[in-house]
Amino acid sequence: TYSAVVYVACENDFDSDDSDSDGRQSLVSVREVIGQLARIAGRFEAGVTVLLTTHLQYEVGDVLLDAGATRGELDHTRRIIADLGRESAAAGFRFAAWSDIVSGYRRETKSILAPFALYVDHTHLSRAGNRLLAEKLVSLRNHAPADAATRAR
């Protein structure tokens, strides 16, 4: 038997051709996913942890500027992070945003270019990225859900 669920999502899991300019379709998808997790959460003693990963273009939008993601795409990703964090907290789940982890890594390394070391391409994590993600997931399991969202940032 398993003691916990760790749901690792990517920002594009919530993209839809039907999304309006306010990202309403994404919010519906976020609520659907969290609702499905909530239905099974009681089976797992250690609960549910949700982690949202983001594309490299989002993490280095300030470096790539218009050569990366558009402002609309960056805003859309921000909304997904906020929606998933809010809905996870409401369901009593631990939540971490990869973007918060990357921001911490940038501060720690004192380099705006640091995120490039965490990816092997635009979306897949490198060995260093996977190690960092795993370390954060391990640290989250030791905190209550309300603490976990704060600690990941």
Short mmCIF file of C-alpha atoms in Angstrom, two decimals:
data_model
loop_
_atom_site.label_atom_id
_atom_site.label_comp_id
_atom_site.label_asym_id
_atom_site.label_seq_id
_atom_site.Cartn_x
_atom_site.Cartn_y
_atom_site.Cartn_z
CA THR A 1 0.00 0.00 0.00
CA TYR A 2 1.02 3.61 -0.49
CA SER A 3 1.04 6.25 2.23
CA ALA A 4 0.89 9.39 0.06
CA VAL A 5 0.10 10.80 -3.35
CA VAL A 6 2.55 13.14 -5.05
CA TYR A 7 1.00 14.76 -8.10
CA VAL A 8 3.60 16.44 -10.30
CA ALA A 9 1.94 18.51 -13.00
CA CYS A 10 3.36 20.64 -15.78
CA GLU A 11 1.89 24.00 -16.65
CA ASN A 12 0.82 22.71 -20.07
CA ASP A 13 -1.40 20.10 -18.37
CA PHE A 14 -3.82 22.99 -17.86
CA ASP A 15 -3.61 24.51 -21.32
CA SER A 16 -6.65 24.29 -23.50
CA ASP A 17 -7.61 25.58 -26.90
CA ASP A 18 -10.89 26.57 -25.25
CA SER A 19 -9.24 28.90 -22.69
CA ASP A 20 -10.49 32.44 -22.76
CA SER A 21 -8.25 35.45 -22.18
CA ASP A 22 -8.89 35.24 -18.43
CA GLY A 23 -7.77 31.60 -18.22
CA ARG A 24 -11.19 30.41 -17.07
CA GLN A 25 -10.88 27.03 -18.79
CA SER A 26 -7.62 26.42 -16.90
CA LEU A 27 -9.31 27.15 -13.57
CA VAL A 28 -12.03 24.63 -14.39
CA SER A 29 -9.35 22.03 -15.17
CA VAL A 30 -7.48 22.85 -11.95
CA ARG A 31 -10.67 22.41 -9.93
CA GLU A 32 -11.43 19.13 -11.71
CA VAL A 33 -7.96 17.73 -10.98
CA ILE A 34 -8.00 18.81 -7.33
CA GLY A 35 -11.52 17.42 -6.99
CA GLN A 36 -10.38 14.04 -8.32
CA LEU A 37 -7.43 14.02 -5.92
CA ALA A 38 -9.73 14.99 -3.04
CA ARG A 39 -11.92 11.96 -3.76
CA ILE A 40 -9.00 9.58 -3.13
CA ALA A 41 -7.01 11.60 -0.57
CA GLY A 42 -8.57 9.88 2.43
CA ARG A 43 -6.94 6.59 1.42
CA PHE A 44 -3.46 7.98 2.05
CA GLU A 45 -2.25 8.55 5.59
CA ALA A 46 0.38 11.12 4.55
CA GLY A 47 -2.07 12.97 2.30
CA VAL A 48 -1.52 14.66 -1.05
CA THR A 49 1.28 16.86 -2.29
CA VAL A 50 0.85 18.84 -5.51
CA LEU A 51 3.86 20.24 -7.34
CA LEU A 52 3.54 22.34 -10.48
CA THR A 53 6.52 22.48 -12.83
CA THR A 54 6.92 25.27 -15.33
CA HIS A 55 8.71 25.58 -18.65
CA LEU A 56 12.16 27.13 -18.89
CA GLN A 57 10.68 30.03 -20.88
CA TYR A 58 8.65 31.00 -17.82
CA GLU A 59 11.59 30.76 -15.46
CA VAL A 60 13.84 32.92 -17.63
CA GLY A 61 11.23 35.23 -19.10
CA ASP A 62 13.15 38.18 -17.67
CA VAL A 63 16.29 37.01 -19.50
CA LEU A 64 14.78 35.93 -22.83
CA LEU A 65 12.23 38.73 -22.96
CA ASP A 66 10.24 38.49 -26.20
CA ALA A 67 12.47 35.70 -27.55
CA GLY A 68 10.86 33.32 -25.03
CA ALA A 69 7.23 33.21 -24.00
CA THR A 70 4.80 36.01 -24.75
CA ARG A 71 3.53 38.23 -21.94
CA GLY A 72 0.14 36.55 -22.32
CA GLU A 73 1.70 33.10 -21.90
CA LEU A 74 3.62 34.24 -18.82
CA ASP A 75 0.45 35.72 -17.32
CA HIS A 76 -1.43 32.51 -18.08
CA THR A 77 1.21 30.48 -16.24
CA ARG A 78 1.05 32.85 -13.26
CA ARG A 79 -2.72 32.29 -13.10
CA ILE A 80 -2.27 28.51 -13.20
CA ILE A 81 0.24 28.67 -10.34
CA ALA A 82 -2.09 30.86 -8.28
CA ASP A 83 -5.17 28.74 -9.04
CA LEU A 84 -3.48 25.43 -8.32
CA GLY A 85 -1.95 26.77 -5.10
CA ARG A 86 -5.27 28.17 -3.90
CA GLU A 87 -7.29 25.07 -4.79
CA SER A 88 -4.66 22.75 -3.27
CA ALA A 89 -4.70 24.71 0.00
CA ALA A 90 -8.51 24.69 0.06
CA ALA A 91 -8.42 20.89 -0.28
CA GLY A 92 -5.85 20.60 2.52
CA PHE A 93 -3.03 19.48 0.22
CA ARG A 94 0.63 20.45 0.35
CA PHE A 95 1.57 22.58 -2.66
CA ALA A 96 4.81 23.70 -4.20
CA ALA A 97 5.42 25.72 -7.33
CA TRP A 98 8.58 24.84 -9.21
CA SER A 99 8.91 28.54 -10.04
CA ASP A 100 9.29 29.33 -6.33
CA ILE A 101 11.94 26.63 -6.01
CA VAL A 102 13.78 28.00 -9.05
CA SER A 103 13.60 31.53 -7.62
CA GLY A 104 15.23 30.25 -4.44
CA TYR A 105 17.91 28.52 -6.50
CA ARG A 106 18.58 31.78 -8.35
CA ARG A 107 19.00 33.62 -5.06
CA GLU A 108 21.22 30.89 -3.65
CA THR A 109 23.48 30.80 -6.73
CA LYS A 110 23.30 34.59 -7.21
CA SER A 111 22.84 34.14 -10.96
CA ILE A 112 19.94 35.07 -13.23
CA LEU A 113 21.21 32.32 -15.56
CA ALA A 114 20.95 29.59 -12.91
CA PRO A 115 17.65 28.14 -14.21
CA PHE A 116 19.37 26.99 -17.41
CA ALA A 117 21.28 24.40 -15.34
CA LEU A 118 18.01 22.89 -14.13
CA TYR A 119 16.67 21.92 -17.59
CA VAL A 120 17.87 19.75 -20.48
CA ASP A 121 15.41 21.41 -22.86
CA HIS A 122 12.46 23.77 -22.59
CA THR A 123 10.50 21.56 -20.19
CA HIS A 124 12.42 18.49 -19.03
CA LEU A 125 14.55 18.77 -15.92
CA SER A 126 18.25 18.00 -15.84
CA ARG A 127 19.88 15.79 -13.24
CA ALA A 128 20.42 18.91 -11.09
CA GLY A 129 16.80 19.98 -11.59
CA ASN A 130 15.47 16.55 -10.64
CA ARG A 131 17.69 16.46 -7.57
CA LEU A 132 16.46 19.90 -6.46
CA LEU A 133 12.84 18.90 -7.06
CA ALA A 134 13.28 15.66 -5.10
CA GLU A 135 14.91 17.49 -2.18
CA LYS A 136 11.98 19.90 -2.00
CA LEU A 137 9.44 17.09 -2.14
CA VAL A 138 11.19 15.31 0.73
CA SER A 139 11.24 18.51 2.78
CA LEU A 140 7.53 19.08 2.12
CA ARG A 141 6.47 15.70 3.48
CA ASN A 142 7.62 16.77 6.94
CA HIS A 143 5.35 19.83 7.05
CA ALA A 144 1.65 20.31 7.45
CA PRO A 145 -0.12 21.43 4.25
CA ALA A 146 -0.44 25.06 5.40
CA ASP A 147 3.30 25.19 6.11
CA ALA A 148 4.26 23.37 2.94
CA ALA A 149 2.97 26.02 0.54
CA THR A 150 4.88 28.68 2.42
CA ARG A 151 8.10 26.68 2.77
CA ALA A 152 8.34 25.92 -0.96
CA ARG A 153 8.63 29.60 -1.77
#
